[in-house]
mmCIF file of C-alpha atoms in Angstrom:
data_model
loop_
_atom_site.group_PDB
_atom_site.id
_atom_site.type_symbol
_atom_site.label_atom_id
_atom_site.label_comp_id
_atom_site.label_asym_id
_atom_site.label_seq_id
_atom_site.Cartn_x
_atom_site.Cartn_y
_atom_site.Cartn_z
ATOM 1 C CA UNK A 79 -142.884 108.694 174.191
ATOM 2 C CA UNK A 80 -141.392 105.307 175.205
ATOM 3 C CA UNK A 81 -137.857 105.137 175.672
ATOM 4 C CA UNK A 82 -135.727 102.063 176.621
ATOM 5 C CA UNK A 83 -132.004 102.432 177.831
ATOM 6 C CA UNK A 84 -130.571 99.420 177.252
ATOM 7 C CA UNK A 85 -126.282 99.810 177.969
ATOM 8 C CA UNK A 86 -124.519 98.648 175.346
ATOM 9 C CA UNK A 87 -121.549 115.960 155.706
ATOM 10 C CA UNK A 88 -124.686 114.884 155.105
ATOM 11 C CA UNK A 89 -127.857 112.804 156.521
ATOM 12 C CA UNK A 90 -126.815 109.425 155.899
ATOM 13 C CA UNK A 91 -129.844 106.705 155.007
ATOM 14 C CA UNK A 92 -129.481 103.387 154.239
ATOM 15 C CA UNK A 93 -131.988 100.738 154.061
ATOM 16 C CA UNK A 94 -130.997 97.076 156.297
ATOM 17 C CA UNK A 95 -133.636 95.300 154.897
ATOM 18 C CA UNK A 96 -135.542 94.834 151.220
ATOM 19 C CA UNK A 97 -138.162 93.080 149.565
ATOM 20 C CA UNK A 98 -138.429 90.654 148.991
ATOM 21 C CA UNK A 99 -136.782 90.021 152.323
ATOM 22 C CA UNK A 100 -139.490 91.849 154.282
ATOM 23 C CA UNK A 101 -143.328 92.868 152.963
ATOM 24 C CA UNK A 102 -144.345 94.744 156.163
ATOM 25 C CA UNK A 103 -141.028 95.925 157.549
ATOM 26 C CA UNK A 104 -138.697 98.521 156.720
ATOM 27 C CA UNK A 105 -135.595 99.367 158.263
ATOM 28 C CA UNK A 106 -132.844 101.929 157.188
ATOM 29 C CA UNK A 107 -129.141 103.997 159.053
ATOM 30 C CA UNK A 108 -129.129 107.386 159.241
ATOM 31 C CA UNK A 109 -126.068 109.430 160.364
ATOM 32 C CA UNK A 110 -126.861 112.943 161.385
ATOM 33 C CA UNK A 111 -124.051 115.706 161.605
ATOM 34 C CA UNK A 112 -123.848 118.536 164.242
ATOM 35 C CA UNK A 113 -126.845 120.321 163.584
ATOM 36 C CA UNK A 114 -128.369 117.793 160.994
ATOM 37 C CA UNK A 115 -131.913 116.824 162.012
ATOM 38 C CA UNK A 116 -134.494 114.266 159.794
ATOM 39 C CA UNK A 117 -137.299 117.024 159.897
ATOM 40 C CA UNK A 118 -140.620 116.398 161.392
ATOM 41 C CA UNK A 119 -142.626 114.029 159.862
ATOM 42 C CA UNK A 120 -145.509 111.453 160.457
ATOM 43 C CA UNK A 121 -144.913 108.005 159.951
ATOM 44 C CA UNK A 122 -148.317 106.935 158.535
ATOM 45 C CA UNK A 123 -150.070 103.574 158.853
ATOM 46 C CA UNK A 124 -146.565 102.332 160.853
ATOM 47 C CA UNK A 125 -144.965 101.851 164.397
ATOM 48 C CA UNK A 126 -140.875 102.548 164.378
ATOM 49 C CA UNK A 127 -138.418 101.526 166.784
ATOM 50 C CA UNK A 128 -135.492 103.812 166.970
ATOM 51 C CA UNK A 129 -131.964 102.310 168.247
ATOM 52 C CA UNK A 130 -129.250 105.417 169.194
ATOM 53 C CA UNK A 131 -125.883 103.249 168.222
ATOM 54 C CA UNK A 132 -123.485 106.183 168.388
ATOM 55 C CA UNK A 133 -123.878 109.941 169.779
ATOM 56 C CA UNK A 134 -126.603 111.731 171.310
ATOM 57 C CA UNK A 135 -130.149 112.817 170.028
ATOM 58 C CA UNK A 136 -132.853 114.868 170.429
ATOM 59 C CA UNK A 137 -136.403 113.449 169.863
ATOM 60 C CA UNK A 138 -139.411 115.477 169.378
ATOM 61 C CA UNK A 139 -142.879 113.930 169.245
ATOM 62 C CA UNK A 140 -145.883 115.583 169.514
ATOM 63 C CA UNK A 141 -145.231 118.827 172.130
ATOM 64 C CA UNK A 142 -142.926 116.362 173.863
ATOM 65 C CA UNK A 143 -139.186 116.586 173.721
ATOM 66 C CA UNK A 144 -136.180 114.510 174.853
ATOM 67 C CA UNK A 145 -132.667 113.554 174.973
ATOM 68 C CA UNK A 146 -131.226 110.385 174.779
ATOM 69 C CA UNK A 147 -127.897 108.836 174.439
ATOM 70 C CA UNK A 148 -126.462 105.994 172.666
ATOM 71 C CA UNK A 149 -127.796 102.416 174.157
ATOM 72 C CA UNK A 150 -131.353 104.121 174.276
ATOM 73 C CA UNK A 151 -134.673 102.603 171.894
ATOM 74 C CA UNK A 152 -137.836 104.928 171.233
ATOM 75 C CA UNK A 153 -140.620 103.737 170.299
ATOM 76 C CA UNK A 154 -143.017 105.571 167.799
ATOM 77 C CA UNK A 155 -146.498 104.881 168.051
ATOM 78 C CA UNK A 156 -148.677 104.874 164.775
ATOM 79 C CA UNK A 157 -149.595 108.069 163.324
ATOM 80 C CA UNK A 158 -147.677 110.339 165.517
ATOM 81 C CA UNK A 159 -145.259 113.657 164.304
ATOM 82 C CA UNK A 160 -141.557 113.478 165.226
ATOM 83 C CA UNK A 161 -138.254 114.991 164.614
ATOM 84 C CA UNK A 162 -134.650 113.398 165.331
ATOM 85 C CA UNK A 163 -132.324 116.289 165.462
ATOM 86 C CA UNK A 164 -128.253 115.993 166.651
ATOM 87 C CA UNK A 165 -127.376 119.122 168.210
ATOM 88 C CA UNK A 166 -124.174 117.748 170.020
ATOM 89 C CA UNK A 167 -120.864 118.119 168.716
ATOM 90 C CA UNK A 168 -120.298 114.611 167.845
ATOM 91 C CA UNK A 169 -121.824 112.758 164.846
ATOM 92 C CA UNK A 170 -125.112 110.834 165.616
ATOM 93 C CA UNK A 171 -125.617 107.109 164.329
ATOM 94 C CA UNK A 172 -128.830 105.131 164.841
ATOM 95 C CA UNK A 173 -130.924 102.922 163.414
ATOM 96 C CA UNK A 174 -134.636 102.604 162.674
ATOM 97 C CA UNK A 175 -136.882 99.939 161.981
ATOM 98 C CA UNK A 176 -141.256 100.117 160.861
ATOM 99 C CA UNK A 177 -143.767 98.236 160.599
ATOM 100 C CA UNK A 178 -146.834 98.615 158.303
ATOM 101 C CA UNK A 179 -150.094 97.738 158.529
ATOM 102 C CA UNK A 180 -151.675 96.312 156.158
#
């Protein structure tokens, strides 16, 4: 698990970008209440950067887990099972962008 630090009522998901727009890239918000996780999934075929705008969150990828504040990017290499869970008091606010392979 890569992470950067760089200072600066229900699940929440919007898409930032479309198609036409973008063909290989998706990107979406998600706000995550206390005790509101994504559930663990596999982003297939993709790499995702994850950007922690607001809050704190706890990321589980493979067997590994981690907490990271606001400011902080994770990268998500291809292929690999993960979880984003907020189990802080305060809402969580990030956002996500993937790329797909072709």
């Amino acid at each position: 698990m890569h992470i950067h630090k760089h200072i600066h009522k229900k699940i929440k998901n919007e898409s930032l970008l479309k198609k036409p727009v973008s063909v290989q890239t998706g990107s979406g918000f998600v706000l995550l209440h206390k005790g509101e996780e994504v559930g663990e999934h596999v982003t297939e075929n993709c790499e995702e950067v994850v950007y922690i705008i607001e809050g704190e969150a706890m990321i589980e990828m493979e067997e590994e887990k981690k907490y990271v504040e606001a400011g902080s990017m994770i990268y998500v290499p291809p292929n690999k099972k993960h979880n984003i869970k907020n189990e802080s008091d305060e809402d969580l606010k990030y956002m996500y962008v993937v790329s797909h392979f072709s």
